[in-house]
Coordinates of C-alpha atoms in Angstrom, one line a residue:
X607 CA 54.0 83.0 0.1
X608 CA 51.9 85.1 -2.2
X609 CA 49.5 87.0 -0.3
X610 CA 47.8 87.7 2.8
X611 CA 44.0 86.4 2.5
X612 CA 40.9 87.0 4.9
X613 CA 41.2 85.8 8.4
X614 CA 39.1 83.1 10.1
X615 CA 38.5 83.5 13.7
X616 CA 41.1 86.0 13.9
X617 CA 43.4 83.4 12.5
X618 CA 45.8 84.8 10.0
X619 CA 46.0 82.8 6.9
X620 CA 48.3 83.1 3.6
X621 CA 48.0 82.3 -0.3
X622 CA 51.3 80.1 -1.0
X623 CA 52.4 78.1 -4.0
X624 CA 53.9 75.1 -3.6
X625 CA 56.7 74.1 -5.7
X626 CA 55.0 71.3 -7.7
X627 CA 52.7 74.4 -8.9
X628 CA 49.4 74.1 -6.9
X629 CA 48.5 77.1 -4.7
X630 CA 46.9 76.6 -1.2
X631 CA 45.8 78.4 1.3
X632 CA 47.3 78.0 5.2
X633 CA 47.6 79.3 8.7
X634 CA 50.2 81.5 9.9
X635 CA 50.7 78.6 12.7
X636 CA 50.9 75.4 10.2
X637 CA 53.2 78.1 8.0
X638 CA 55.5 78.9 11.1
X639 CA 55.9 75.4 13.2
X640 CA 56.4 73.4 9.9
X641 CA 52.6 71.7 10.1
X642 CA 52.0 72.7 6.9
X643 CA 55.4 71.7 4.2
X644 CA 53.6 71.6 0.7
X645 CA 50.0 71.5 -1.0
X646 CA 49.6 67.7 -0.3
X647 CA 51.9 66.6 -2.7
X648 CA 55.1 66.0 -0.2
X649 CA 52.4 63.3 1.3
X650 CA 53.2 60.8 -1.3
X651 CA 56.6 61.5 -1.2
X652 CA 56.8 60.2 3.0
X653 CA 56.0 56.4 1.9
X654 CA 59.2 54.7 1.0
X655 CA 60.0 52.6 -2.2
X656 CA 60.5 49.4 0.2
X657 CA 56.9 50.1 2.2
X658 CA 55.0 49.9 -1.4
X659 CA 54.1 46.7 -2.0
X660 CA 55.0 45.6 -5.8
X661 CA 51.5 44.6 -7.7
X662 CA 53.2 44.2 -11.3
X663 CA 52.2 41.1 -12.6
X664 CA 49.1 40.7 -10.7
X665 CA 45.5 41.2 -11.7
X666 CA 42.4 42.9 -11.2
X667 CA 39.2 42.0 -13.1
X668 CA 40.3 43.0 -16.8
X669 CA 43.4 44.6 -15.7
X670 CA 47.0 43.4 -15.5
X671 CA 49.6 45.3 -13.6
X672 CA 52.4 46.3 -16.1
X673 CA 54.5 49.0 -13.7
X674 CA 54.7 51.2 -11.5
X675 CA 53.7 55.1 -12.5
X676 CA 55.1 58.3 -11.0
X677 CA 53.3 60.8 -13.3
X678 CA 52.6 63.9 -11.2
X679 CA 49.6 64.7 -13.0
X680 CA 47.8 60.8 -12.5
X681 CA 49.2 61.3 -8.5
X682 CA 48.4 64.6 -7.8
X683 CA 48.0 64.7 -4.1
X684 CA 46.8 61.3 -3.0
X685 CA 49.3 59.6 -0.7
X686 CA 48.5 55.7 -2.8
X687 CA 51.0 54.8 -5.6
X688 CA 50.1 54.5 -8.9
X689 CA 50.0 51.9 -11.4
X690 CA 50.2 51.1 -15.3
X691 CA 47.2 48.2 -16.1
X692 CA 46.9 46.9 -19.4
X693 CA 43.0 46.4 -19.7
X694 CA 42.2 42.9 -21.7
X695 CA 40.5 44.8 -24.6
X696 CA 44.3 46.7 -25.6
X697 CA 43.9 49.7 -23.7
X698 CA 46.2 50.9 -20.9
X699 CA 45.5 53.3 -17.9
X700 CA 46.6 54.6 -14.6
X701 CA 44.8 53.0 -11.5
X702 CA 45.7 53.8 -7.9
X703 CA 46.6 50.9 -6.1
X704 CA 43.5 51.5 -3.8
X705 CA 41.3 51.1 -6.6
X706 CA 42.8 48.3 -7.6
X707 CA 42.9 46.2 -4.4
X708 CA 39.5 47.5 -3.7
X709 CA 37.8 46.3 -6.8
X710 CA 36.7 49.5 -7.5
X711 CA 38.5 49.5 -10.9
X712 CA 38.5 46.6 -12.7
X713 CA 38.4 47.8 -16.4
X714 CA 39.4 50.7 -18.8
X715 CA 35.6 51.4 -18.5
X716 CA 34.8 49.3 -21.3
X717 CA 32.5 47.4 -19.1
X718 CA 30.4 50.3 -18.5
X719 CA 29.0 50.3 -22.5
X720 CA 26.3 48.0 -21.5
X721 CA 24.8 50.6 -18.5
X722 CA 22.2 53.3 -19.3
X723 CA 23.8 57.1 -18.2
X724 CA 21.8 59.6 -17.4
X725 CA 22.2 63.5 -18.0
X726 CA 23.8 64.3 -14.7
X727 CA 26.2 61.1 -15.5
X728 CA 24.7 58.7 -13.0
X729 CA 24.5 55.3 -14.1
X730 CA 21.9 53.2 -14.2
X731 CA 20.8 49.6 -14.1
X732 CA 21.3 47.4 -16.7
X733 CA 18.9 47.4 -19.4
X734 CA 18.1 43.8 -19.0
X735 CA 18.5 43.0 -15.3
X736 CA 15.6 41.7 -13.3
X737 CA 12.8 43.9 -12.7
X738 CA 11.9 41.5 -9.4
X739 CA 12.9 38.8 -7.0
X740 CA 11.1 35.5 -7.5
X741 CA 11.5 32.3 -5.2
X742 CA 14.3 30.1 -5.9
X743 CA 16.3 32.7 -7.6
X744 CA 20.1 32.8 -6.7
X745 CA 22.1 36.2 -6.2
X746 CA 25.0 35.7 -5.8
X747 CA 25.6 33.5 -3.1
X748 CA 21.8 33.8 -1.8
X749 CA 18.9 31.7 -2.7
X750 CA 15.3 33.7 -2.4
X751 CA 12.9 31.2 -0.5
X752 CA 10.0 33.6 0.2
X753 CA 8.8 37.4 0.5
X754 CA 8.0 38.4 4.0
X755 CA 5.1 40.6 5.2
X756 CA 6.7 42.8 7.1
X757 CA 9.4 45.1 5.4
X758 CA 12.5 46.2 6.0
X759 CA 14.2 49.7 5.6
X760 CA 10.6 50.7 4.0
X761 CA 11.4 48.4 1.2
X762 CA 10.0 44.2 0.4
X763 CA 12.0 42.1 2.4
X764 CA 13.3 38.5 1.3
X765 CA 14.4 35.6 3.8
X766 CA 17.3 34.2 1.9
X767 CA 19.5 31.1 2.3
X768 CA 23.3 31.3 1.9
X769 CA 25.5 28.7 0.5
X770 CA 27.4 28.6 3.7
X771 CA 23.9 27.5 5.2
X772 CA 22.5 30.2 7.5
X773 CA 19.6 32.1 6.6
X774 CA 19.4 36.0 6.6
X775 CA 16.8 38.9 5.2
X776 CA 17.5 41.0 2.5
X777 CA 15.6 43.8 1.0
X778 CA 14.6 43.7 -3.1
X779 CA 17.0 46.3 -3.9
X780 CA 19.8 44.7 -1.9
X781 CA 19.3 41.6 -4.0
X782 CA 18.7 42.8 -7.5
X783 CA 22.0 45.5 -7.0
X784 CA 24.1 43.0 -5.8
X785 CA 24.7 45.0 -2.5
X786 CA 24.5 42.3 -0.7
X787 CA 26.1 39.2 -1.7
X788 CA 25.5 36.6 1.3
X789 CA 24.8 36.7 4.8
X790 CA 27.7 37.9 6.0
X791 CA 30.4 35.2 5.4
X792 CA 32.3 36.6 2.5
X793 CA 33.6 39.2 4.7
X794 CA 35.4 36.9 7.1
X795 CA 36.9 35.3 4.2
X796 CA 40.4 36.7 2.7
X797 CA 39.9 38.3 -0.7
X798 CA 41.6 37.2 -4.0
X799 CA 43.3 40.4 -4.0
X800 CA 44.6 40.0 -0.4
X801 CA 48.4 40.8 -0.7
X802 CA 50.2 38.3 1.8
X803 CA 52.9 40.4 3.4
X804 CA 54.5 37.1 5.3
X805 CA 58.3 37.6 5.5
X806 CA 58.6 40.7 4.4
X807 CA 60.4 43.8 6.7
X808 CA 59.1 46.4 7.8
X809 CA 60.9 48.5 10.3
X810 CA 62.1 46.3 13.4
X811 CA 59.0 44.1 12.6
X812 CA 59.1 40.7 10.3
X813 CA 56.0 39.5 9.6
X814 CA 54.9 36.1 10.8
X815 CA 51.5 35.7 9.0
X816 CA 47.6 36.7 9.6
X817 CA 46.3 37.2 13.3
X818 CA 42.2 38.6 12.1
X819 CA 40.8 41.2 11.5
X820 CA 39.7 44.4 12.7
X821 CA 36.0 45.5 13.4
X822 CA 36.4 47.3 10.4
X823 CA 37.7 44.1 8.9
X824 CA 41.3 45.5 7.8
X825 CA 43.7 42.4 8.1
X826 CA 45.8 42.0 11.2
X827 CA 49.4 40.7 11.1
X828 CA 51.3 38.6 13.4
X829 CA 54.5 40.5 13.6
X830 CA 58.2 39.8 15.4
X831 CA 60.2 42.6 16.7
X832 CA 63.7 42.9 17.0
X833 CA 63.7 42.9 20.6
X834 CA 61.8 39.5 20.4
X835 CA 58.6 40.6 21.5
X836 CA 55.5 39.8 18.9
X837 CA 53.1 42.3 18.7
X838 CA 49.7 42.6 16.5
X839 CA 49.5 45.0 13.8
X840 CA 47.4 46.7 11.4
X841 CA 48.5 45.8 7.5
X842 CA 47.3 49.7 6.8
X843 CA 49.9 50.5 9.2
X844 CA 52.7 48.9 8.2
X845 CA 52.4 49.6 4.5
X846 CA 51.9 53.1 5.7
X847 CA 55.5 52.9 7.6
X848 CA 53.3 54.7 11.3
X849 CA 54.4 50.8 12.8
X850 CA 58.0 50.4 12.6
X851 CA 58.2 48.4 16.2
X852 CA 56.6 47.0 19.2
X853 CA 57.2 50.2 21.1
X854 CA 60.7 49.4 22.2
X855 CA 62.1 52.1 20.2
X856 CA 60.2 54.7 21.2
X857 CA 62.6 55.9 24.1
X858 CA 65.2 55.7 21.8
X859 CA 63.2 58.1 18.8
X860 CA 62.6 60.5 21.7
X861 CA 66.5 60.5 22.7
X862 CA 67.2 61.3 19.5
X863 CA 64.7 63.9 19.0
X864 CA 66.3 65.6 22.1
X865 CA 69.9 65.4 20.5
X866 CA 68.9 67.0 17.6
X867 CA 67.0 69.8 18.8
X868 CA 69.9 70.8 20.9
X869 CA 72.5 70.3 18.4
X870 CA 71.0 70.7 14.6
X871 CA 68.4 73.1 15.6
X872 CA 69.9 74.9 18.4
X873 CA 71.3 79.1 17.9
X874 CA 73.4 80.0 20.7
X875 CA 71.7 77.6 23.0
X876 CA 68.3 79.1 21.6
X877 CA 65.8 76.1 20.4
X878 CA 64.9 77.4 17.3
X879 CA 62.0 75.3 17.0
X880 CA 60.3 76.6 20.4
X881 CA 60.4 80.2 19.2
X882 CA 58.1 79.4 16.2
X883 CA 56.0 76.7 18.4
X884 CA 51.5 77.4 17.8
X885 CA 49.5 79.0 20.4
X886 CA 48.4 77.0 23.1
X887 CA 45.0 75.7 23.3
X888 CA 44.2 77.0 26.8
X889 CA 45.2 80.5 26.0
X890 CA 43.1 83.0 27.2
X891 CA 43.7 85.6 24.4
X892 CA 44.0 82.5 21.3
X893 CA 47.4 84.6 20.4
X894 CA 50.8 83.1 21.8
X895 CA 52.9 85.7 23.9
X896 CA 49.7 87.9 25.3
X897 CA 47.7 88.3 28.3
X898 CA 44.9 89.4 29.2
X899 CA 44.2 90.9 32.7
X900 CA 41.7 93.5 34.0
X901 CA 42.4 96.5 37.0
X902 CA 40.1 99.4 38.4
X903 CA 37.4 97.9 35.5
X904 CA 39.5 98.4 32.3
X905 CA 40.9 95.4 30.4
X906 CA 44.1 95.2 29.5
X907 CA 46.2 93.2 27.5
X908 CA 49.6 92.7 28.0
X909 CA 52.9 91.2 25.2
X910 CA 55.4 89.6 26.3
X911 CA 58.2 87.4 24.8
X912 CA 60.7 85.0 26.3
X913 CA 64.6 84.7 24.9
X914 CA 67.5 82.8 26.6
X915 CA 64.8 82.6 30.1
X916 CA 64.7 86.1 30.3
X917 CA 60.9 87.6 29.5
X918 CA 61.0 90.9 28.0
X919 CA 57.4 92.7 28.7
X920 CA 55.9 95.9 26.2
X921 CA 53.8 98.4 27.6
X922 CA 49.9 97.4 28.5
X923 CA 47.5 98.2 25.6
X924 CA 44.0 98.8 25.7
X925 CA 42.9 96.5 22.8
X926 CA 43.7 93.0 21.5
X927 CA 45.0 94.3 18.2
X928 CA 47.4 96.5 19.4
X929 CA 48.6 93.9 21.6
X930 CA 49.0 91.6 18.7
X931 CA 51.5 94.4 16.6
X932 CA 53.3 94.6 19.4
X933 CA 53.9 90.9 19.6
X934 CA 54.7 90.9 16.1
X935 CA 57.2 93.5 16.6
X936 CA 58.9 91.6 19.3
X937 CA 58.9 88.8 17.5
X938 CA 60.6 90.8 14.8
X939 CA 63.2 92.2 16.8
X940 CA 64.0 89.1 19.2
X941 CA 63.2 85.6 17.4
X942 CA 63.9 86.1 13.5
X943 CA 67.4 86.8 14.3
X944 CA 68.0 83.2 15.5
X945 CA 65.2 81.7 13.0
X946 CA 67.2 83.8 10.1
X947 CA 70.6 82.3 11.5
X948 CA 69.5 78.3 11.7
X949 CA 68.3 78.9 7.7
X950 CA 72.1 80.0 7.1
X951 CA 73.3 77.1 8.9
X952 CA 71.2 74.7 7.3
X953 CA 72.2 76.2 3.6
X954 CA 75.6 75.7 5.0
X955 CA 75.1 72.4 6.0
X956 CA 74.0 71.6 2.4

């Protein structure tokens, strides 16, 4: 923690540098209930080696997977792992793996020498692509039959027939840019680039093979639990490591939860981590520990604090500020004692 910075909606908030270097500013409450652990950068550390999926070998346009990178400068804060691509004209760069298995990235940018750039860096089309759409014409997977009178979006309209044999409309610009491609049917088929995660572990799950898609058309996975129960699953989520079951260990996680937080992070039968827990969002005051009341027309507002059941009350003030020092004063005197005491024992521990 460097400094104290302005306050947002009487939210305190904090300048802090992270150990990877970045500085970032955060919330007393993230700061205190452990919300807030880094700049970012301890994101990319939470997914494990065995939840990446290996892409060396496999390729992408121009680009072959070599290996995997773990340059802090190429990663920064993203939470997708990076990889080394050797580009077919002899170059080599660092893609994320989103790129890649989007198709966003398929070269070292070579391909781009053939596009006009303008002054703000925007590119353009290329210099010798079709100024026009003329019947019979194929884009793509659609053929251009005849131009409607009525337009769409504000722009000439097309009917179009697809390979796949259904007919659809597309607008001039949606043919000449290549922003749309058919009439729909390349979606509902698997990409190239589709990684098939059949067999592999993640968690309790195995999975069995594809089960659809979602209506944002992220693959769905057949998966078997432990327990013997299938379940359907998100591939994003299991790469991700937020499925690890069909639910069945959820009592258990919760048990164990419990055990520690009476065990690792208990002081003297204090919970450590209640004493440091955010405000609640039905507070009347936004501040945890005060209350406001009113008698004979004036408005008070009252601290209090809680320690081993017993609520310890300070004197009524007559403004919110005040109330707030003295909060921070009983804090002071009655939780950093036993917040001070669990950092020794974890040190300890170590």
């Amino acid at each position: 923690m460097i400094k104290e910075v302005e306050q947002i909606k009487t939210k305190r908030r904090f300048l802090c540098r992270c150990e990877c270097g970045n500085e970032v500013i955060a919330r007393m409450e993230s700061l205190r209930s452990g919300n807030t652990q880094s700049c970012g950068c301890f994101k990319s550390e939470r997914v494990s080696e065995t939840q990446v999926v290996d892409l060396t070998g496999h390729r992408y346009g121009h680009l072959t997977v070599l290996e995997r990178s773990y340059d802090k400068k190429s990663v920064g804060k993203a939470i997708h792992s990076f990889w080394v691509c050797h580009c077919d004209c002899g170059k080599q760069i660092v893609v994320s793996s989103n790129a890649l298995r989007s198709g966003h990235t398929l070269s070292c940018g070579h391909l781009r020498g053939g596009r006009r750039v303008s002054k703000k860096g925007q590119k353009k089309r290329k210099l010798d692509a079709p100024r026009s759409v003329a019947p019979g014409n194929r884009y793509n997977k659609l053929i251009a039959v005849e131009r409607l009178s009525e337009k769409l979006h504000n722009e000439e309209a097309w009917s179009c027939k697809c390979d796949c044999g259904n007919e659809t409309v597309a607008t001039k610009s949606q043919l000449l840019g290549g922003r749309k491609k058919s009439c729909g049917c390349l979606r509902r088929k698997s990409p190239a680039n589709l990684i098939d995660l059949t067999g592999k572990r993640f968690g309790s799950l195995v999975v069995v093979g594809r089960n659809g898609r979602t209506s944002t058309d992220s693959a769905l996975w057949l998966c078997k639990c432990d327990c013997g129960r299938d379940v359907t699953v998100s591939g994003t989520l299991l790469r991700r490591g937020d499925a690890v079951s069909c639910g069945c260990q959820k009592p258990a996680q919760v048990e164990n939860a419990r055990s520690i937080l009476l065990t690792e992070k208990s002081v003297d039968g204090v919970q450590v981590p209640l004493l440091t827990k955010k405000v609640r969002s039905d507070s009347s005051t936004g501040y945890k520990g005060i209350r406001r009341r009113e008698r004979n027309g004036m408005v008070y507002y009252d601290a209090y604090i809680t320690i081993k059941g017993k609520r310890i009350n300070a004197a009524p003030k007559k403004t919110l500020d005040e109330a707030v020092e003295e909060r921070r004063r009983l804090e002071e005197q009655y939780h950093k004692p036993y917040i001070e005491a669990l950092e020794v024992l974890k040190d300890e521990q170590q």
